[in-house]
Short mmCIF file of C-alpha atoms in Angstrom, two decimals:
data_model
loop_
_atom_site.label_atom_id
_atom_site.label_comp_id
_atom_site.label_asym_id
_atom_site.label_seq_id
_atom_site.Cartn_x
_atom_site.Cartn_y
_atom_site.Cartn_z
CA MET C 93 121.81 143.57 74.02
CA LYS C 94 125.32 142.56 72.94
CA ASN C 95 125.84 140.14 70.11
CA ALA C 96 127.89 139.34 67.02
CA ASP C 97 126.95 137.29 63.99
CA SER C 98 128.03 136.82 60.38
CA TYR C 99 126.99 135.35 57.07
CA PHE C 100 128.56 134.44 53.74
CA CYS C 101 127.34 132.96 50.48
CA ILE C 102 128.55 132.20 46.98
CA GLY C 103 128.06 134.57 44.04
CA SER C 104 126.19 133.56 40.90
CA THR C 105 129.32 133.50 38.73
CA HIS C 106 131.50 131.53 41.14
CA ASP C 107 132.07 127.78 41.38
CA VAL C 108 133.65 128.04 44.82
CA CYS C 109 132.88 130.57 47.54
CA GLN C 110 136.02 132.56 48.19
CA ASP C 111 134.40 134.67 50.87
CA TYR C 112 134.35 133.51 54.46
CA ALA C 113 132.94 135.07 57.60
CA SER C 114 132.91 134.17 61.25
CA SER C 115 131.86 135.80 64.49
CA SER C 116 132.14 135.41 68.23
CA PRO C 117 129.25 136.62 70.37
CA GLY C 118 131.43 136.03 73.42
CA TYR C 119 134.24 138.29 72.24
CA LEU C 120 131.92 140.59 70.28
CA MET C 121 133.93 140.25 67.12
CA ALA C 122 133.03 139.58 63.49
CA ILE C 123 135.52 138.85 60.73
CA VAL C 124 135.15 138.77 56.97
CA SER C 125 137.64 137.75 54.29
CA ASP C 126 137.32 137.87 50.51
CA GLY C 127 139.70 135.75 48.44
CA CYS C 128 141.07 137.13 45.19
CA SER C 129 139.40 135.45 42.19
CA SER C 130 142.52 135.48 40.06
CA GLU C 131 144.57 133.39 42.48
CA THR C 132 144.05 129.70 43.17
CA ASP C 133 142.86 128.22 46.46
CA THR C 134 141.92 131.57 47.95
CA ASP C 135 138.81 129.87 49.37
CA PHE C 136 141.26 128.14 51.69
CA GLY C 137 143.16 131.40 52.18
CA SER C 138 140.14 133.41 53.29
CA ARG C 139 139.31 130.71 55.85
CA LEU C 140 142.86 130.58 57.13
CA LEU C 141 142.99 134.34 57.55
CA VAL C 142 139.72 134.40 59.47
CA ARG C 143 140.84 131.50 61.65
CA ALA C 144 144.13 133.26 62.31
CA LYS C 145 142.30 136.38 63.42
CA GLU C 146 139.95 134.30 65.60
CA GLN C 147 142.87 132.60 67.27
CA PHE C 148 145.17 135.59 67.56
CA LYS C 149 142.57 138.27 68.19
CA PHE C 150 144.97 141.00 69.18
CA PHE C 151 147.60 140.32 66.54
CA ARG C 152 148.01 142.94 63.88
CA PRO C 153 147.60 141.75 60.26
CA SER C 154 151.36 141.80 59.67
CA LYS C 155 151.85 139.26 62.46
CA LEU C 156 148.88 136.97 61.97
CA ILE C 157 149.57 136.64 58.25
CA HIS C 158 152.69 134.72 59.25
CA GLU C 159 150.57 132.29 61.28
CA ALA C 160 148.23 131.86 58.32
CA ARG C 161 151.22 131.33 56.02
CA ASP C 162 152.53 128.53 58.25
CA TRP C 163 149.14 126.79 58.20
CA ALA C 164 148.91 127.22 54.41
CA SER C 165 152.38 125.74 54.02
CA ALA C 166 151.41 122.73 56.16
CA MET C 167 148.50 122.18 53.77
CA ASN C 168 150.78 122.43 50.71
CA LEU C 169 149.11 125.63 49.62
CA SER C 170 151.08 128.31 47.84
CA GLU C 171 151.48 131.76 49.33
CA GLY C 172 149.17 133.01 46.61
CA ALA C 173 146.28 131.20 48.31
CA LEU C 174 146.49 133.82 51.05
CA THR C 175 145.61 136.63 48.64
CA ALA C 176 142.48 137.66 50.49
CA THR C 177 141.22 140.71 52.32
CA LEU C 178 140.69 140.79 56.08
CA LEU C 179 138.01 143.01 57.59
CA THR C 180 137.29 142.91 61.30
CA VAL C 181 134.90 144.65 63.64
CA GLY C 182 135.23 144.27 67.38
CA ILE C 183 135.05 146.35 70.51
CA ASP C 184 137.83 148.28 72.16
CA VAL C 185 138.75 146.61 75.44
CA TYR C 186 139.37 149.88 77.27
CA GLU C 187 137.07 152.46 75.73
CA PRO C 188 133.42 152.34 74.60
CA TYR C 189 134.19 152.10 70.88
CA PHE C 190 133.58 149.68 68.07
CA ARG C 191 136.89 149.14 66.33
CA THR C 192 137.25 148.27 62.67
CA GLU C 193 140.38 147.00 60.95
CA ILE C 194 140.26 147.05 57.17
CA CYS C 195 143.02 145.36 55.22
CA GLY C 196 141.87 145.32 51.60
CA ASP C 197 138.68 146.60 50.04
CA GLY C 198 135.14 146.36 51.32
CA VAL C 199 132.46 148.36 53.08
CA VAL C 200 131.89 149.38 56.69
CA VAL C 201 128.41 150.28 57.90
CA GLY C 202 127.58 151.98 61.18
CA LYS C 203 124.01 152.37 62.39
CA LYS C 204 123.48 155.38 64.57
CA HIS C 205 121.13 155.58 67.52
CA ASN C 206 119.17 158.24 65.62
CA GLY C 207 118.47 155.75 62.81
CA ASP C 208 120.90 157.13 60.23
CA ILE C 209 123.38 154.74 58.63
CA ASP C 210 126.95 155.78 57.85
CA VAL C 211 128.57 153.86 55.01
CA LEU C 212 132.31 153.88 54.34
CA SER C 213 133.32 152.34 51.04
CA TYR C 214 136.96 151.25 50.74
CA GLU C 215 138.02 150.94 47.09
CA TYR C 216 141.41 150.85 45.43
CA LEU C 217 141.42 152.82 42.21
CA LYS C 218 143.14 150.10 40.18
CA GLY C 219 141.13 147.33 41.81
CA ALA C 220 144.28 145.96 43.44
CA PRO C 221 143.75 146.05 47.20
CA MET C 222 146.51 145.93 49.77
CA TYR C 223 146.08 142.36 50.98
CA PRO C 224 147.57 141.24 54.31
CA ARG C 225 149.71 138.88 52.24
CA TYR C 226 151.75 141.87 51.01
CA LEU C 227 152.87 142.38 54.60
CA LEU C 228 154.61 139.02 54.73
CA HIS C 229 157.84 140.55 53.53
CA GLN C 230 159.11 143.73 51.92
CA GLU C 231 159.46 142.02 48.53
CA ASN C 232 155.71 141.31 48.36
CA PHE C 233 154.87 144.84 49.35
CA SER C 234 157.27 146.44 46.88
CA ARG C 235 156.08 144.23 44.04
CA TRP C 236 152.47 145.24 44.69
CA GLN C 237 153.44 148.92 44.72
CA THR C 238 155.46 148.54 41.53
CA GLU C 239 152.75 146.65 39.65
CA PHE C 240 150.05 149.11 40.64
CA PRO C 241 151.71 152.52 41.00
CA GLU C 242 148.70 154.83 40.73
CA ASN C 243 146.42 152.86 43.02
CA PRO C 244 145.18 155.02 45.88
CA LEU C 245 142.68 153.75 48.42
CA VAL C 246 139.59 155.89 48.14
CA VAL C 247 137.34 155.89 51.19
CA THR C 248 133.95 157.37 50.36
CA GLU C 249 131.46 158.22 53.05
CA SER C 250 127.75 158.15 52.32
CA ILE C 251 124.74 158.43 54.59
CA ILE C 252 121.42 156.65 54.48
CA THR C 253 119.05 158.69 56.59
CA SER C 254 116.49 157.17 58.92
CA ALA C 255 113.89 158.15 56.32
CA GLY C 256 115.71 156.04 53.72
CA GLU C 257 117.15 158.93 51.75
CA ILE C 258 120.59 158.27 50.28
CA LEU C 259 123.18 161.04 50.58
CA ARG C 260 125.92 159.82 48.29
CA GLY C 261 129.60 160.76 48.68
CA VAL C 262 129.30 163.30 51.49
CA SER C 263 133.05 163.02 51.94
CA GLU C 264 135.99 161.29 50.38
CA HIS C 265 139.52 160.57 51.53
CA ARG C 266 142.37 159.23 49.47
CA TRP C 267 145.24 157.24 50.90
CA GLU C 268 148.29 157.29 48.66
CA ARG C 269 151.41 155.22 48.20
CA GLU C 270 153.27 156.90 51.02
CA ASP C 271 150.38 156.24 53.39
CA PHE C 272 150.61 152.54 52.66
CA GLU C 273 154.29 152.61 53.56
CA THR C 274 153.43 154.35 56.84
CA TRP C 275 150.82 151.72 57.52
CA ARG C 276 153.23 148.94 56.77
CA GLN C 277 155.83 150.37 59.12
CA SER C 278 153.44 151.36 61.91
CA ASP C 279 151.21 148.32 61.42
CA GLU C 280 148.15 150.48 61.75
CA ILE C 281 146.10 149.15 58.86
CA GLY C 282 142.80 150.83 58.10
CA TYR C 283 141.77 151.33 61.73
CA GLY C 284 138.51 153.03 62.55
CA ASN C 285 136.87 153.92 65.84
CA TRP C 286 133.09 154.20 66.17
CA ALA C 287 131.78 155.57 69.45
CA MET C 288 129.13 153.46 71.15
CA ALA C 289 127.58 156.67 72.33
CA GLU C 290 126.78 157.34 68.67
CA TYR C 291 126.41 153.89 67.07
CA GLU C 292 124.39 150.83 68.04
CA TYR C 293 126.06 148.43 65.64
CA VAL C 294 128.89 148.34 63.13
CA ALA C 295 129.20 145.94 60.21
CA VAL C 296 131.97 144.94 57.81
CA LEU C 297 131.10 143.65 54.35
CA SER C 298 133.13 142.30 51.46
CA ASP C 299 132.88 144.09 48.14
CA GLY C 300 130.33 141.50 47.07
CA VAL C 301 127.76 144.03 48.26
CA ARG C 302 128.75 146.08 45.21
CA SER C 303 128.11 143.21 42.81
CA PHE C 304 124.33 143.09 42.83
CA MET C 305 122.55 143.07 39.49
CA LYS C 306 118.88 143.26 38.58
CA ARG C 307 117.38 141.37 35.68
CA ASP C 308 114.70 143.15 33.69
CA VAL C 309 111.76 140.72 33.34
CA ASN C 310 110.85 142.08 29.93
CA THR C 311 114.20 142.39 28.20
CA GLY C 312 116.19 139.84 30.23
CA VAL C 313 119.01 142.38 30.48
CA SER C 314 120.77 142.68 33.85
CA VAL C 315 121.87 146.06 35.17
CA PRO C 316 123.99 146.93 38.22
CA VAL C 317 122.21 147.86 41.43
CA ASP C 318 123.52 150.72 43.55
CA TYR C 319 125.17 149.16 46.60
CA LEU C 320 123.73 151.89 48.82
CA GLU C 321 120.23 150.76 47.85
CA VAL C 322 121.23 147.20 48.69
CA ILE C 323 122.53 148.33 52.08
CA ARG C 324 119.41 150.37 52.76
CA ASP C 325 117.20 147.33 52.17
CA LEU C 326 119.57 144.84 53.78
CA PHE C 327 120.08 146.65 57.09
CA GLN C 328 116.55 146.22 58.38
CA PHE C 329 117.20 144.00 61.37
CA LYS C 330 114.02 142.93 63.19
CA ASN C 331 115.94 141.92 66.30
CA PHE C 332 119.46 141.06 67.42
CA ASN C 333 119.02 137.65 69.02
CA GLY C 334 121.09 134.63 68.13
CA GLU C 335 121.85 134.33 64.40
CA PHE C 336 120.40 137.72 63.57
CA VAL C 337 122.71 138.40 60.61
CA LYS C 338 122.08 135.03 59.00
CA ARG C 339 118.31 135.52 59.40
CA ARG C 340 118.39 138.98 57.90
CA CYS C 341 120.68 138.09 55.01
CA LYS C 342 118.72 134.95 54.08
CA ARG C 343 115.43 136.87 54.11
CA ALA C 344 116.87 139.88 52.27
CA LEU C 345 118.47 137.74 49.56
CA LYS C 346 115.18 135.89 49.13
CA ASP C 347 113.32 139.19 48.79
CA PHE C 348 115.95 140.49 46.37
CA ALA C 349 115.64 137.32 44.28
CA ALA C 350 111.88 137.83 44.07
CA LYS C 351 112.66 141.22 42.50
CA GLY C 352 115.13 139.71 40.05
CA MET C 353 118.20 140.82 41.99
CA PHE C 354 121.26 138.65 42.47
CA HIS C 355 124.93 139.11 43.41
CA VAL C 356 127.54 137.92 40.96
CA ASP C 357 130.41 137.99 43.44
CA ASP C 358 130.54 136.16 46.78
CA PHE C 359 128.89 138.10 49.56
CA SER C 360 129.86 138.22 53.23
CA MET C 361 129.01 140.35 56.21
CA GLY C 362 129.74 140.49 59.94
CA VAL C 363 128.03 142.67 62.56
CA VAL C 364 128.72 143.53 66.19
CA VAL C 365 125.87 145.11 68.14
CA VAL C 366 125.98 146.81 71.54
CA LYS C 367 122.58 148.22 72.28
CA GLU C 368 121.15 149.33 75.61
CA MET Q 228 102.37 116.94 85.49
CA PRO Q 229 103.83 119.47 83.06
CA ARG Q 230 106.09 122.20 84.41
CA LEU Q 231 104.83 125.71 84.38
CA ASP Q 232 106.44 127.50 81.48
CA ASP Q 233 107.06 131.05 80.44
CA LEU Q 234 105.40 131.10 77.03
CA GLN Q 235 103.60 134.03 75.50
CA GLN Q 236 99.82 133.75 75.11
CA HIS Q 237 98.19 134.36 71.73
CA LYS Q 238 94.51 134.85 71.05
CA ALA Q 239 92.58 132.67 68.61
CA THR Q 240 91.51 134.00 65.24
CA LEU Q 241 88.66 131.54 65.00
CA GLY Q 242 86.94 129.60 67.75
CA ALA Q 243 87.46 129.96 71.45
CA TYR Q 244 90.93 128.51 71.85
CA GLY Q 245 94.18 130.43 71.56
CA PHE Q 246 97.68 129.10 71.96
CA SER Q 247 100.98 129.92 73.62
CA ALA Q 248 104.45 130.04 72.17
CA THR Q 249 108.07 130.88 72.94
CA ARG Q 250 108.76 134.60 72.83
CA ILE Q 251 110.43 135.73 69.62
CA GLU Q 252 113.23 137.40 71.56
CA ASP Q 253 114.12 134.02 73.09
CA LEU Q 254 114.74 132.44 69.67
CA GLY Q 255 118.23 132.41 68.15
CA ALA Q 256 118.20 130.19 65.04
CA THR Q 257 117.37 131.28 61.49
CA GLU Q 258 114.53 128.83 60.84
CA TYR Q 259 112.03 126.61 62.63
CA THR Q 260 109.64 123.76 61.90
CA LEU Q 261 106.52 124.14 64.01
CA VAL Q 262 105.12 120.80 65.16
CA SER Q 263 101.55 120.81 66.43
CA ILE Q 264 100.24 117.55 67.88
CA ALA Q 265 96.56 117.34 68.80
CA THR Q 266 95.48 114.12 70.48
CA ASP Q 267 92.01 112.78 71.18
CA VAL Q 268 91.34 112.19 74.90
CA SER Q 269 87.65 111.40 74.61
CA SER Q 270 86.26 108.65 76.84
CA SER Q 271 86.80 105.95 74.22
CA VAL Q 272 90.57 106.49 74.48
CA ASP Q 273 90.46 105.31 78.09
CA GLY Q 274 91.56 101.83 77.12
CA PHE Q 275 94.90 103.01 75.69
CA GLY Q 276 95.55 106.39 77.30
CA THR Q 277 98.85 105.23 78.81
CA GLU Q 278 100.00 103.85 75.47
CA MET Q 279 99.14 107.20 73.84
CA GLU Q 280 101.25 109.04 76.41
CA THR Q 281 104.14 106.69 75.71
CA CYS Q 282 103.68 107.30 71.99
CA ILE Q 283 103.88 111.07 72.48
CA LYS Q 284 106.94 110.71 74.71
CA GLU Q 285 108.66 108.64 72.04
CA ILE Q 286 107.88 111.26 69.40
CA VAL Q 287 109.41 113.97 71.59
CA LYS Q 288 112.47 111.85 72.42
CA ALA Q 289 113.05 111.07 68.75
CA CYS Q 290 112.76 114.75 67.83
CA ALA Q 291 115.23 115.67 70.57
CA LYS Q 292 117.79 113.29 69.00
CA SER Q 293 117.27 114.68 65.50
CA PRO Q 294 120.15 116.65 63.93
CA ARG Q 295 117.52 119.34 63.38
CA ALA Q 296 116.47 119.41 67.06
CA ASP Q 297 117.58 123.03 67.46
CA ASN Q 298 115.21 124.03 64.67
CA LEU Q 299 112.07 122.33 65.99
CA MET Q 300 109.33 123.71 68.20
CA ILE Q 301 106.63 121.41 69.48
CA ARG Q 302 103.12 122.07 70.80
CA LEU Q 303 100.78 119.54 72.35
CA SER Q 304 97.03 119.92 72.73
CA GLN Q 305 94.42 117.40 73.77
CA PHE Q 306 90.75 117.35 72.92
CA GLY Q 307 87.67 115.77 74.42
CA SER Q 308 84.56 117.93 74.48
CA GLN Q 309 86.91 120.91 74.56
CA VAL Q 310 90.41 121.64 73.35
CA ARG Q 311 93.08 122.14 75.98
CA GLU Q 312 96.67 123.10 75.32
CA SER Q 313 99.08 120.89 77.28
CA HIS Q 314 101.96 123.15 76.32
CA GLY Q 315 102.57 125.77 73.64
CA PHE Q 316 105.27 125.93 71.00
CA LYS Q 317 108.47 125.13 72.83
CA LEU Q 318 112.02 124.47 71.75
CA LEU Q 319 113.04 120.84 72.13
CA SER Q 320 115.70 121.92 74.58
CA ALA Q 321 112.94 123.17 76.89
CA VAL Q 322 110.99 119.93 76.75
CA ASN Q 323 111.49 116.99 79.09
CA ALA Q 324 110.00 113.61 78.17
CA ASP Q 325 109.07 113.03 81.82
CA ASP Q 326 106.80 116.05 81.61
CA TYR Q 327 104.44 113.90 79.59
CA ASN Q 328 103.76 111.43 82.41
CA GLY Q 329 100.10 111.70 83.26
CA ILE Q 330 99.65 114.57 80.81
CA LEU Q 331 96.52 113.21 79.11
CA HIS Q 332 93.20 113.68 80.93
CA ILE Q 333 90.73 111.25 79.44
CA GLY Q 334 87.05 112.04 79.23
CA GLY Q 335 84.37 113.76 77.20
CA MET Q 336 83.33 113.65 73.58
CA THR Q 337 85.30 114.43 70.39
CA ALA Q 338 85.74 118.08 69.38
CA LEU Q 339 87.73 117.07 66.29
CA TYR Q 340 86.99 120.16 64.20
CA ASP Q 341 87.91 122.55 67.03
CA ALA Q 342 91.15 120.65 67.60
CA ALA Q 343 92.08 120.54 63.91
CA GLU Q 344 91.37 124.24 63.44
CA ASN Q 345 93.33 125.11 66.56
CA ALA Q 346 96.33 123.00 65.50
CA ILE Q 347 96.43 124.56 62.03
CA GLY Q 348 95.55 128.09 63.10
CA SER Q 349 98.16 128.19 65.85
CA MET Q 350 100.92 127.20 63.40
CA SER Q 351 99.73 129.79 60.90
CA ARG Q 352 99.46 132.62 63.43
CA TYR Q 353 102.78 131.93 65.10
CA GLY Q 354 104.38 131.33 61.72
CA GLN Q 355 103.27 134.79 60.66
CA ASP Q 356 104.93 136.39 63.70
CA LEU Q 357 108.11 134.44 63.04
CA MET Q 358 108.15 135.35 59.33
CA LYS Q 359 107.75 139.04 60.19
CA ASN Q 360 110.90 138.69 62.28
CA ASP Q 361 112.89 137.15 59.41
CA PHE Q 362 112.63 133.57 60.61
CA ASN Q 363 112.00 130.95 57.93
CA VAL Q 364 109.18 128.65 59.04
CA ASN Q 365 107.28 125.57 57.96
CA GLY Q 366 104.83 123.44 59.84
CA ILE Q 367 103.58 119.93 60.43
CA GLY Q 368 100.31 119.20 62.21
CA ILE Q 369 99.40 115.76 63.51
CA ILE Q 370 95.82 115.16 64.62
CA ILE Q 371 95.25 111.83 66.35
CA THR Q 372 91.70 110.61 66.89
CA ASP Q 373 89.87 107.39 67.53
CA GLY Q 374 86.48 108.63 66.36
CA CYS Q 375 84.40 111.13 64.49
CA GLU Q 376 83.55 114.71 65.24
CA ASN Q 377 80.64 115.15 67.67
CA ALA Q 378 81.30 118.12 69.99
CA SER Q 379 82.92 121.08 68.25
CA THR Q 380 81.72 124.66 68.26
CA LEU Q 381 83.34 125.13 64.84
CA THR Q 382 82.27 123.49 61.61
CA LEU Q 383 84.07 121.70 58.81
CA LYS Q 384 83.93 124.97 56.86
CA ASP Q 385 85.97 126.61 59.61
CA VAL Q 386 88.62 123.91 59.37
CA VAL Q 387 88.72 124.31 55.60
CA LYS Q 388 89.02 128.10 55.98
CA SER Q 389 91.82 127.74 58.50
CA MET Q 390 93.71 125.44 56.15
CA LYS Q 391 93.23 127.73 53.15
CA ASP Q 392 94.25 130.80 55.16
CA ALA Q 393 97.40 129.03 56.33
CA MET Q 394 98.33 128.21 52.73
CA LYS Q 395 97.42 131.60 51.26
CA SER Q 396 98.93 133.81 53.95
CA GLU Q 397 102.47 132.60 53.26
CA SER Q 398 102.99 132.52 57.01
CA LEU Q 399 104.55 129.11 56.51
CA GLU Q 400 106.91 128.07 53.72
CA SER Q 401 104.93 124.84 53.59
CA LEU Q 402 102.42 122.98 55.75
CA VAL Q 403 101.96 119.23 56.08
CA THR Q 404 99.02 117.84 58.02
CA ILE Q 405 98.47 114.23 59.00
CA LEU Q 406 95.20 112.84 60.35
CA VAL Q 407 95.75 109.62 62.29
CA GLY Q 408 92.81 107.34 62.96
CA VAL Q 409 93.82 105.12 65.87
CA ASN Q 410 92.00 101.93 66.88
CA ILE Q 411 89.63 102.27 63.91
CA GLN Q 412 87.58 99.10 63.67
CA ASP Q 413 84.36 100.46 62.21
CA GLN Q 414 84.17 100.99 58.44
CA GLY Q 415 81.77 103.87 58.91
CA VAL Q 416 84.23 105.72 61.14
CA SER Q 417 87.02 104.97 58.68
CA ASP Q 418 84.99 106.37 55.78
CA THR Q 419 84.02 109.47 57.75
CA LEU Q 420 87.59 110.24 58.73
CA LYS Q 421 88.77 109.72 55.16
CA GLN Q 422 86.07 112.10 54.00
CA PHE Q 423 87.14 114.63 56.63
CA GLN Q 424 90.71 114.39 55.36
CA ALA Q 425 89.61 115.00 51.80
CA ASP Q 426 87.20 117.83 52.59
CA ALA Q 427 89.58 119.68 54.90
CA GLY Q 428 92.54 119.34 52.54
CA ILE Q 429 94.57 117.41 55.09
CA THR Q 430 97.73 116.10 53.44
CA GLN Q 431 97.61 112.48 54.59
CA TYR Q 432 95.38 110.04 56.45
CA VAL Q 433 96.95 107.18 58.36
CA GLU Q 434 94.76 104.49 59.86
CA LEU Q 435 95.59 102.07 62.66
CA ASN Q 436 93.13 99.27 63.36
CA ASN Q 437 94.29 98.83 66.94
CA ALA Q 438 95.97 100.74 69.74
CA LYS Q 439 98.46 98.16 70.93
CA ALA Q 440 101.68 99.44 72.39
CA SER Q 441 103.65 97.99 69.48
CA THR Q 442 101.38 99.69 66.94
CA LEU Q 443 101.61 103.05 68.71
CA ALA Q 444 105.38 102.64 68.86
CA LYS Q 445 105.38 102.34 65.09
CA LEU Q 446 103.13 105.40 64.91
CA ALA Q 447 105.66 107.30 66.99
CA ALA Q 448 108.43 106.28 64.58
CA PHE Q 449 106.31 107.31 61.57
CA VAL Q 450 105.44 110.70 63.07
CA SER Q 451 109.06 111.34 64.08
CA LYS Q 452 110.26 110.55 60.55
CA SER Q 453 107.58 112.79 59.06
CA ILE Q 454 108.66 115.64 61.36
CA SER Q 455 112.30 115.10 60.46
CA SER Q 456 111.46 115.03 56.77
CA GLN Q 457 109.46 118.26 56.94
CA SER Q 458 112.25 119.93 58.90
CA GLN Q 459 114.78 118.95 56.24
CA ALA Q 460 112.50 120.42 53.58
CA LEU Q 461 112.75 123.86 55.21
CA GLY Q 462 114.38 126.29 52.82
CA THR Q 463 113.45 124.31 49.70
CA GLY Q 464 110.25 126.27 49.17
CA GLY Q 465 108.00 123.24 49.36
CA PRO Q 466 106.81 120.49 51.70
CA SER Q 467 108.48 117.18 52.36
CA GLN Q 468 107.43 114.11 50.45
CA GLN Q 469 104.79 112.03 52.22
CA LEU Q 470 106.07 108.92 53.90
CA PRO Q 471 104.04 105.87 52.88
CA PRO Q 472 102.53 104.67 56.17
CA SER Q 473 102.15 101.07 54.99
CA LEU Q 474 105.91 100.68 55.07
CA THR Q 475 106.24 101.94 58.60
CA ILE Q 476 103.15 100.91 60.52
#
């Protein structure tokens, strides 16, 4: 079974959905983009970035951002509209690996053949992710680094066992300022390889997965929900046919709502599955 | 004659008749409206059997043109003294209108209760399987008869139970059922069918006092619109609004 599917929906506090997701079962690729809330028109920007990645599949972010910028310009959109993340999962054309490309913040989930789920959380300490837009020119990149000097990318690995037990923060890696410069020069942005021998599917999610809240029926007070618990309940695919991600997300969000859970930020997810 | 198909067989929960349906692994969408049409083929239908076939073909053609065609599955059964499934729940893309030529085999009495229970029960059972696999599902059952019950193995209580179970089990987001009395010219039959509708909890009763081709064409349009309406209601949590038959037939 080989398939790819995606899903996105608006958060409870948003008027416009700034997340966008798309997938190609033919190319076994899924793409997610999350527009920055503090910039205007990033709902357009997230769509343009995803479309750019769909059209120029093998372009690195530093190259396809220029394509997206040209389209934005033709639509009279400012460069700021492109302030959005870009997370992609696909398959390596030569080797049996899932390949992830993470430019910005978000979450990557890999389901192992043994039933365990590996979760990698990408978070920038100051909440200011390295957007593909900062690769347009050196000035953008330098300004971002200057505005947010102590802003490492922290990648935290957690495991959800097949029994549903959550092993939080089993490892952590920090990427510092100098790493970003290396990435910018080498154009190797947040790449990850996941062996098909070990994993049956890999998913990319926007940080909307970390925005779930639960309303207490008695007090009416809403409290944050651990994103690992959300992932544990969300990643219960019944099958992988057709629009399997849309089915699962719609059902999961309905079940969450019945328990008083909702996501305040836009939510998006894309999955590629290769299962024998 | 209908083509042989590759549907999965399901056993009945009540009565002797099961049903068949498309395998879950062959379904790709996120949601489906299950359409179950049960049509009377008792001997009294002999005078308008061809017109009934045309009516069913028109319903299928209209559904195939619907913007929601990819989210519809249709099942056809016919009932005389027994209930026989013409084909199980199939995607519209797998249905060919020409398959309905000569599909009705007229003869026998009227096993109305068996047919009604089978139409409702099959939607409920299949809906349950779909729901377990994260599909969102609702249903619309259309039972077409020209007379009263006189041959079933099941009773009215069984039909009522089937309806209540379908509603309680949450196997379907919503269920709409329409009883169509075709060529009803006897007040007694009319009253009996209306009573059946009320007792069984059937959503709507539509009565036609003849079976002319033009009348059945209007029936086809009414049924198609009702199916379309119920399909558009999927995801809202409730059923579609009833279409007033007087405006359409």
